[in-house]
mmCIF file of C-alpha atoms in Angstrom:
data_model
loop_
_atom_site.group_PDB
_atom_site.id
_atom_site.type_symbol
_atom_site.label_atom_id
_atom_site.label_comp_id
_atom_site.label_asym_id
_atom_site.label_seq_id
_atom_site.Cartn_x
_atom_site.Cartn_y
_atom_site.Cartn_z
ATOM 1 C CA UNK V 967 49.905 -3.586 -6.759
ATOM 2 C CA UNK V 968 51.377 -1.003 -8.634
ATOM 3 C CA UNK V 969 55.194 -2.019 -9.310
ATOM 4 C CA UNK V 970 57.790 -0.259 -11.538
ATOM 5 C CA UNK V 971 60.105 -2.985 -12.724
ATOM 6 C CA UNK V 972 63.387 -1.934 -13.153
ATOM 7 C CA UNK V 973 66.821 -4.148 -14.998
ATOM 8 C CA UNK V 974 70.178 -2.951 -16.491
ATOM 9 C CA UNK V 975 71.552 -5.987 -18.466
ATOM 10 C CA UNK V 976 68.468 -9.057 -18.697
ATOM 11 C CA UNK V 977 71.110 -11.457 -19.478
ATOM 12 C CA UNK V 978 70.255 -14.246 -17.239
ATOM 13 C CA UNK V 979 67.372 -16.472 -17.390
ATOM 14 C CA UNK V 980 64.298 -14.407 -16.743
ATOM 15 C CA UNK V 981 62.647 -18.110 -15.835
ATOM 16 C CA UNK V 982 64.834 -19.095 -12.479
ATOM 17 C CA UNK V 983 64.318 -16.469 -9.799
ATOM 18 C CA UNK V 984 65.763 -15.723 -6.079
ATOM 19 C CA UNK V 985 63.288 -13.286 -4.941
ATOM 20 C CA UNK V 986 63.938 -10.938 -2.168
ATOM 21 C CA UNK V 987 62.138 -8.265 -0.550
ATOM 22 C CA UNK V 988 64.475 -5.520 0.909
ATOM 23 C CA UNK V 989 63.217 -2.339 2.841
ATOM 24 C CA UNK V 990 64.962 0.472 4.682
ATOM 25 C CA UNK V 991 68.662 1.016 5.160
ATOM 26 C CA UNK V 992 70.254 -0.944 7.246
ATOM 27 C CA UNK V 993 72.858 -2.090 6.409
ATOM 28 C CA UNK V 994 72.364 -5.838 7.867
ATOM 29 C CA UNK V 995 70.056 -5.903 4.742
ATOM 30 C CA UNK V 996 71.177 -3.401 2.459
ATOM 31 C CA UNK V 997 74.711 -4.550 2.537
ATOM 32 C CA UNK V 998 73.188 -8.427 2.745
ATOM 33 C CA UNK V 999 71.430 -8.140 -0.446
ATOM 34 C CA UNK V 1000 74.369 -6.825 -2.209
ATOM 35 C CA UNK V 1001 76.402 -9.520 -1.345
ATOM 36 C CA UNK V 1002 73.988 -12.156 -2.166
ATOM 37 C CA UNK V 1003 73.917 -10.024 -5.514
ATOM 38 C CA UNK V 1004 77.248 -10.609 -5.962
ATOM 39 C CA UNK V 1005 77.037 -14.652 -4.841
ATOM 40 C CA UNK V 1006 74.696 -15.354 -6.749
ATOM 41 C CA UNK V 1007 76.635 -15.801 -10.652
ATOM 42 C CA UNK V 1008 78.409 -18.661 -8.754
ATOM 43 C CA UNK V 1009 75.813 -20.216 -6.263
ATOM 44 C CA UNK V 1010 73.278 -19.720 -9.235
ATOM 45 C CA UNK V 1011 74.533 -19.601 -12.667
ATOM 46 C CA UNK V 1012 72.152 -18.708 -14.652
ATOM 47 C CA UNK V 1013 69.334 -17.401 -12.192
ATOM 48 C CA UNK V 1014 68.297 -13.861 -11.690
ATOM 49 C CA UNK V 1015 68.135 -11.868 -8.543
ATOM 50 C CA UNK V 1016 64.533 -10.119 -8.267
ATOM 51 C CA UNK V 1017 64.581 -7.750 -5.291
ATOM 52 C CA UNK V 1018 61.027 -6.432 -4.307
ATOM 53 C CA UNK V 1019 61.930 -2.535 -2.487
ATOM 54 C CA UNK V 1020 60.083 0.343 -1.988
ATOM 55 C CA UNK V 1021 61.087 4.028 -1.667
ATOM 56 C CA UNK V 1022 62.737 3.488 2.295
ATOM 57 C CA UNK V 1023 65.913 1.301 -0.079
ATOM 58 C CA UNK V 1024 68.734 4.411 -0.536
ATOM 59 C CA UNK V 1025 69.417 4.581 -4.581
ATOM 60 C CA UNK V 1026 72.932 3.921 -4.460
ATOM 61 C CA UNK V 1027 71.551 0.698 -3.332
ATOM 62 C CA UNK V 1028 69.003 -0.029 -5.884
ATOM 63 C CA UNK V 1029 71.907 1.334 -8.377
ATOM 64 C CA UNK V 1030 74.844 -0.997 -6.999
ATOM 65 C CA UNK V 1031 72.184 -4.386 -7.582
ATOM 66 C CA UNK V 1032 71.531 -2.831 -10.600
ATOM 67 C CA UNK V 1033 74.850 -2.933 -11.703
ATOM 68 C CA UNK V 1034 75.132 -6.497 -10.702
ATOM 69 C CA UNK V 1035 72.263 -7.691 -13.059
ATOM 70 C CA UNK V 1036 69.895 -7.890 -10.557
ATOM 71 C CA UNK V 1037 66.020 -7.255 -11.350
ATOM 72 C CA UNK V 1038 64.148 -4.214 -9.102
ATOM 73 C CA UNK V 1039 60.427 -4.310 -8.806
ATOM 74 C CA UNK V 1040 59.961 -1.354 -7.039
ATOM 75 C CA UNK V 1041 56.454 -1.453 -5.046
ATOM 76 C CA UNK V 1042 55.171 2.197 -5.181
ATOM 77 C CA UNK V 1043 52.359 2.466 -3.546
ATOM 78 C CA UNK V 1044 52.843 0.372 -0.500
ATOM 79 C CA UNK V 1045 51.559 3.080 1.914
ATOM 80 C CA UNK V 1046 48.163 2.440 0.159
ATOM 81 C CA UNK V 1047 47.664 -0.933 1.639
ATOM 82 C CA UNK V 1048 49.412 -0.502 4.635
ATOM 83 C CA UNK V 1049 52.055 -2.895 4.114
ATOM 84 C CA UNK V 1050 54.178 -3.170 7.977
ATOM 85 C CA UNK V 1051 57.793 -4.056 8.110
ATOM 86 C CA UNK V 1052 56.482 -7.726 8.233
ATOM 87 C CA UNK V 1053 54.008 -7.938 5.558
ATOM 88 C CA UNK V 1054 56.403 -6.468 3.022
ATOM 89 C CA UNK V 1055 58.316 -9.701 3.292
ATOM 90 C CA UNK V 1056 55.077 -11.085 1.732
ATOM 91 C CA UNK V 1057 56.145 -9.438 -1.837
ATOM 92 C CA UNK V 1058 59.045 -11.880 -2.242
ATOM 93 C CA UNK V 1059 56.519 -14.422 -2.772
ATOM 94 C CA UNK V 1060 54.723 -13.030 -5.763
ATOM 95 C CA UNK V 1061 56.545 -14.952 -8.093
ATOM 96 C CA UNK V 1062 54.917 -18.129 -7.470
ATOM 97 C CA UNK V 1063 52.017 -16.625 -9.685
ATOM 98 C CA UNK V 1064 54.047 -16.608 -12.946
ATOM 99 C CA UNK V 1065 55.797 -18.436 -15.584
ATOM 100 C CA UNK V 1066 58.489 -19.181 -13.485
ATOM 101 C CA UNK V 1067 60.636 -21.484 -11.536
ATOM 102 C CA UNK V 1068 61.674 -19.633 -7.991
ATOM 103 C CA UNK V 1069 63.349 -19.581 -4.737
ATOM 104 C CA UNK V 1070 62.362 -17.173 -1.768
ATOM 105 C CA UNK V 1071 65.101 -16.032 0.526
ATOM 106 C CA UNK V 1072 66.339 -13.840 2.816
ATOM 107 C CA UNK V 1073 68.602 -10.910 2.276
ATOM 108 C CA UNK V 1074 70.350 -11.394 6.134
ATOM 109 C CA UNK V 1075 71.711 -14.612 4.957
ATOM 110 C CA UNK V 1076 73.485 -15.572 2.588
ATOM 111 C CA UNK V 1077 72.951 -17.930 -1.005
ATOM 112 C CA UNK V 1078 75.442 -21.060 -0.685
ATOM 113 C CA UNK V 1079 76.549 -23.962 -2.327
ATOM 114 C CA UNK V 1080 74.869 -26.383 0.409
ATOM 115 C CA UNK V 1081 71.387 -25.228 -0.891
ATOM 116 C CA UNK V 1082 72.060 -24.821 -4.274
ATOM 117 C CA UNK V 1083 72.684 -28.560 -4.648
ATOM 118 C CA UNK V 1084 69.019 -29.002 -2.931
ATOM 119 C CA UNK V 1085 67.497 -26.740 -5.379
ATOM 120 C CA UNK V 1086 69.077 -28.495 -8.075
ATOM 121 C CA UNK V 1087 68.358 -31.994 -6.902
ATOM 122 C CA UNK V 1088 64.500 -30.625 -7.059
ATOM 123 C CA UNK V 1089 64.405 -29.150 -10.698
ATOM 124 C CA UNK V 1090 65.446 -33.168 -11.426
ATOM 125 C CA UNK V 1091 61.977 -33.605 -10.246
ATOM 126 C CA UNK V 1092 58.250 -32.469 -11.340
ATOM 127 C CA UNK V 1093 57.470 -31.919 -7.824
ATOM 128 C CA UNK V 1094 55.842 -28.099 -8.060
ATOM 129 C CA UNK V 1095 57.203 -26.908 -4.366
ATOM 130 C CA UNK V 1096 60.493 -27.598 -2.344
ATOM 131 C CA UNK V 1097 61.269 -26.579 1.696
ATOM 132 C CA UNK V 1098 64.260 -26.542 3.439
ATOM 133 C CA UNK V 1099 65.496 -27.075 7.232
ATOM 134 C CA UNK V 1100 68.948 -26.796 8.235
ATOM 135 C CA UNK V 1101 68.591 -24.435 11.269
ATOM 136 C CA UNK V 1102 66.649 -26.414 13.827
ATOM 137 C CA UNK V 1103 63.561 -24.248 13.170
ATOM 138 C CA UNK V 1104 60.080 -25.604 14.308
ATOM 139 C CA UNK V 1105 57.507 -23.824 11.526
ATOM 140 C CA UNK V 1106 56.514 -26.165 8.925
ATOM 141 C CA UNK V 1107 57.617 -23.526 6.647
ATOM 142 C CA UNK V 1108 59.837 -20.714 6.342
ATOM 143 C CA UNK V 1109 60.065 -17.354 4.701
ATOM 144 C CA UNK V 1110 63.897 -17.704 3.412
ATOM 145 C CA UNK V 1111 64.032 -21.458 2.283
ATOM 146 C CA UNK V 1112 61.214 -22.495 0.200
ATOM 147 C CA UNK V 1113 60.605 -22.322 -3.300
ATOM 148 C CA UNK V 1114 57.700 -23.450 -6.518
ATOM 149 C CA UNK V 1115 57.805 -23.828 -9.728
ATOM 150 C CA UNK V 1116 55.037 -23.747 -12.418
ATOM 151 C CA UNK V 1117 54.435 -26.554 -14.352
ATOM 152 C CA UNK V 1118 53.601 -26.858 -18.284
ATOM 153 C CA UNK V 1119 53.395 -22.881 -18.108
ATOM 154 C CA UNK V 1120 50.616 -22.567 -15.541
ATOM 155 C CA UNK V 1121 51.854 -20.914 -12.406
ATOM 156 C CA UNK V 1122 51.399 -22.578 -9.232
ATOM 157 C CA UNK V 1123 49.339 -20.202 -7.886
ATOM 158 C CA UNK V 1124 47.857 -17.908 -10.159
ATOM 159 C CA UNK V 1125 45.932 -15.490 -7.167
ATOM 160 C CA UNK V 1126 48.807 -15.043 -5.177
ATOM 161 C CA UNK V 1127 48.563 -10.977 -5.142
ATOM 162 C CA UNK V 1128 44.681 -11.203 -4.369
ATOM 163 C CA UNK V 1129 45.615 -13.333 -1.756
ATOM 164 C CA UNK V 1130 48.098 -11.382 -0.442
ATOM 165 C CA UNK V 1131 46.312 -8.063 0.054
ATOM 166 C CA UNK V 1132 43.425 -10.311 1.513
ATOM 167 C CA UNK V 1133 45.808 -11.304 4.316
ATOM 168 C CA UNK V 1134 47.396 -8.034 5.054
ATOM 169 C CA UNK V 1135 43.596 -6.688 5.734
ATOM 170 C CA UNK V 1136 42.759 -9.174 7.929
ATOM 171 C CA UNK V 1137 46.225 -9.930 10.286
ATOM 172 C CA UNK V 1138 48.203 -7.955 12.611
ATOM 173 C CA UNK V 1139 51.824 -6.800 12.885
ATOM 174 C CA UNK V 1140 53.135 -10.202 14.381
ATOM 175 C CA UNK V 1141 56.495 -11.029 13.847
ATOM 176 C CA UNK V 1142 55.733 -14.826 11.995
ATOM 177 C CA UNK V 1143 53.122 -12.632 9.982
ATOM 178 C CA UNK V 1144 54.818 -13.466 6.527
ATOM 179 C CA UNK V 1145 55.247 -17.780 7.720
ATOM 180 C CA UNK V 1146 51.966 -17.747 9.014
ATOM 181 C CA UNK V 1147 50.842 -16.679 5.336
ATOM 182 C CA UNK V 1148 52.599 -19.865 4.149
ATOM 183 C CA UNK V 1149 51.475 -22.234 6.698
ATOM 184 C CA UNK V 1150 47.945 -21.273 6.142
ATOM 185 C CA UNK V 1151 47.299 -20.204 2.615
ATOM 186 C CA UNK V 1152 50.102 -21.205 0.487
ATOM 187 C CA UNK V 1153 50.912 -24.657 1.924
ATOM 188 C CA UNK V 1154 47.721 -26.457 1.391
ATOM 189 C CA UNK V 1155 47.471 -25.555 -2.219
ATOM 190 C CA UNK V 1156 51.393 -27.168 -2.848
ATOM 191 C CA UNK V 1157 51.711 -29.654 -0.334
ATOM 192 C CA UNK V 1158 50.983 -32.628 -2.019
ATOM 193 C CA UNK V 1159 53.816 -31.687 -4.451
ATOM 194 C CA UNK V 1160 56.600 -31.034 -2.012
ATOM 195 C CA UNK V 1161 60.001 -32.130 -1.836
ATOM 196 C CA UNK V 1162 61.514 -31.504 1.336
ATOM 197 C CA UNK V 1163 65.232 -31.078 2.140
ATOM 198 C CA UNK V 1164 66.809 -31.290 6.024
ATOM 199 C CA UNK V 1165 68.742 -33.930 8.246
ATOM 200 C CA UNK V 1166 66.218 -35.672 10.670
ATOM 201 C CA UNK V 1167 67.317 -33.933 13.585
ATOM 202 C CA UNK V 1168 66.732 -30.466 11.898
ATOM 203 C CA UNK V 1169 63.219 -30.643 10.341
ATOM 204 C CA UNK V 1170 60.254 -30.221 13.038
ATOM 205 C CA UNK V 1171 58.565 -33.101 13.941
ATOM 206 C CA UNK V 1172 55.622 -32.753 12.056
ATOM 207 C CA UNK V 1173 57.706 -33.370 8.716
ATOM 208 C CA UNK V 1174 58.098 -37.152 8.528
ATOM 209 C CA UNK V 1175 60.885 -37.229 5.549
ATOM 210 C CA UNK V 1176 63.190 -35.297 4.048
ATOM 211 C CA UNK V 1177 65.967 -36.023 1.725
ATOM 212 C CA UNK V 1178 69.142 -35.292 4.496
ATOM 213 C CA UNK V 1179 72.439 -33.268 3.561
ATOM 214 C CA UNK V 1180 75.190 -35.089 5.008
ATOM 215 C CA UNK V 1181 77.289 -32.647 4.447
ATOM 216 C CA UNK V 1182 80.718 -31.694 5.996
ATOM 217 C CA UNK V 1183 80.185 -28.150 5.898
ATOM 218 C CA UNK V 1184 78.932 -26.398 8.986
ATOM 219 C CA UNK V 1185 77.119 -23.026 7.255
ATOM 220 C CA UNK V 1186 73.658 -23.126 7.931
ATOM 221 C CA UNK V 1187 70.767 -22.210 5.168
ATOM 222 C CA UNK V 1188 69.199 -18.949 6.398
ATOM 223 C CA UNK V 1189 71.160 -18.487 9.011
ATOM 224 C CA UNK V 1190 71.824 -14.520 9.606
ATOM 225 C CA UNK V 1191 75.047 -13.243 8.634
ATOM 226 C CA UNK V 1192 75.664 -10.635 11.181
ATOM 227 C CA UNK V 1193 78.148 -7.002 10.618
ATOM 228 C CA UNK V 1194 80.204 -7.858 13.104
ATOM 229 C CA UNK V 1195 81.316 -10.949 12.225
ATOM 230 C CA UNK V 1196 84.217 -11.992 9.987
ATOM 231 C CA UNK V 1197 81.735 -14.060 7.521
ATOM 232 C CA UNK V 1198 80.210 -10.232 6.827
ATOM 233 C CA UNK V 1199 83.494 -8.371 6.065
ATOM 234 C CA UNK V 1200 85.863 -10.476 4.794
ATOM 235 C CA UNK V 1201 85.033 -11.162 1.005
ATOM 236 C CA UNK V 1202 88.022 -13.016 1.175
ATOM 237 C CA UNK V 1203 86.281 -16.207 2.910
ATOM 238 C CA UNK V 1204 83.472 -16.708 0.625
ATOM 239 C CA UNK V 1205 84.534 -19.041 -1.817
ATOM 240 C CA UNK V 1206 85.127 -21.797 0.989
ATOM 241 C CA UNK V 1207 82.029 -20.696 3.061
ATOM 242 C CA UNK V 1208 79.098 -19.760 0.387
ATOM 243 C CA UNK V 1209 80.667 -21.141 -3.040
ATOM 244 C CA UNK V 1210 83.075 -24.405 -2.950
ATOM 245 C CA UNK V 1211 80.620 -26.981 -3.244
ATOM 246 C CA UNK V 1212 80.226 -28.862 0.071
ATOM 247 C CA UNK V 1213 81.925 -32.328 0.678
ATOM 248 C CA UNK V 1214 80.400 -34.973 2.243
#
């Protein structure tokens, strides 16, 4: 894959990653991703913002997340492997092939205090792989709330590109396209290193335990934040929703 990586000020810790991918411009995602840029100092001190675009992203864009110390890895020639709207959101998971400790999510939502204390309850293990389930979902897996880590410098899984392209040949344009990916390729390689985050009556049944939040605050991880609503354009009620850390 042929990426230009681009990165203003590499002042954060190049080892602790959010990765993102972020296509088009609308501003549901456009306008997400900045904000999540701009969460993520307090959510995340310490980790960098990767955002995987192509050439759809505007460049005032891909210059505001710039500004806000975020890394670019700019895929240019997507076209090439005919990468859909759905399989793009496969290049926020190439980090799990390097040096590196990461977290995938999803630019629509929005980085919060509630799963950063599940993140950092898992770096106080050696388990290699983490999920979360807050929103009632029934795949084993999601896209926006996972993460991996690699472990005494060896990736967790070194092929990941190869395996990527191998999947966008062979599937369709499905909308689960990117969880199916992890349900079927990238879960049985980490799953016997997993620790799993969600109350009991959020995790599908096929996960039998989970460590449970307990938590007073309502905000769900990966839940959408939508344009119209108040959560969206009010910067003003951010600290209480995405940053004061949640009480029990």
């Amino acid at each position: 894959m042929d990426i230009e990586i681009k990165c203003k000020f590499p002042l954060t810790d190049g080892k602790k990653i959010i990765s993102f991918t972020l296509y088009g411009n609308n501003p549901f995602y456009t306008e997400g991703a900045i904000q999540n840029a701009i969460l993520a100092p307090y959510v995340y001190p310490g980790w960098t913002c990767r955002f995987y675009v192509d050439h759809s992203v505007p460049s005032n864009i891909i210059e505001s997340l710039l500004d806000k110390n975020c890394q670019i890895y700019l895929v240019k020639n997507s076209k090439d492997f005919e990468f859909n709207p759905r399989t793009k959101l496969l290049w926020r998971f190439l980090p799990v092939g390097e040096n590196v400790r990461f977290i995938s999510r999803d630019a629509d939502s929005r980085l919060n205090s509630k799963e950063a204390w599940a993140t950092n309850k898992w770096m106080e293990t050696e388990k290699k792989f983490t999920r979360i389930f807050d929103i009632g979902e029934t795949n084993i897996i999601l896209g926006g709330c996972w993460g991996a880590t690699s472990i005494k410098n060896v990736s967790a899984i070194s092929d990941i590109e190869k395996k990527i392209f191998e999947w966008v040949n062979l599937k369709s344009k499905k909308r689960d396209t990117d969880e199916k990916f992890l349900e079927q390729i990238v879960l049985p390689l980490l799953e016997k290193s997993v620790l799993d985050f969600g109350d009991k009556n959020k995790r599908p049944k096929a996960i039998k335990d989970s460590i449970p939040f307990l938590f007073k605050k309502k905000l769900r991880i990966g839940k959408a934040i939508f344009p119209d609503s108040e959560l969206f354009k009010n910067p003003d009620l951010w600290y209480k929703e995405f940053i004061k850390k949640p009480d029990h």
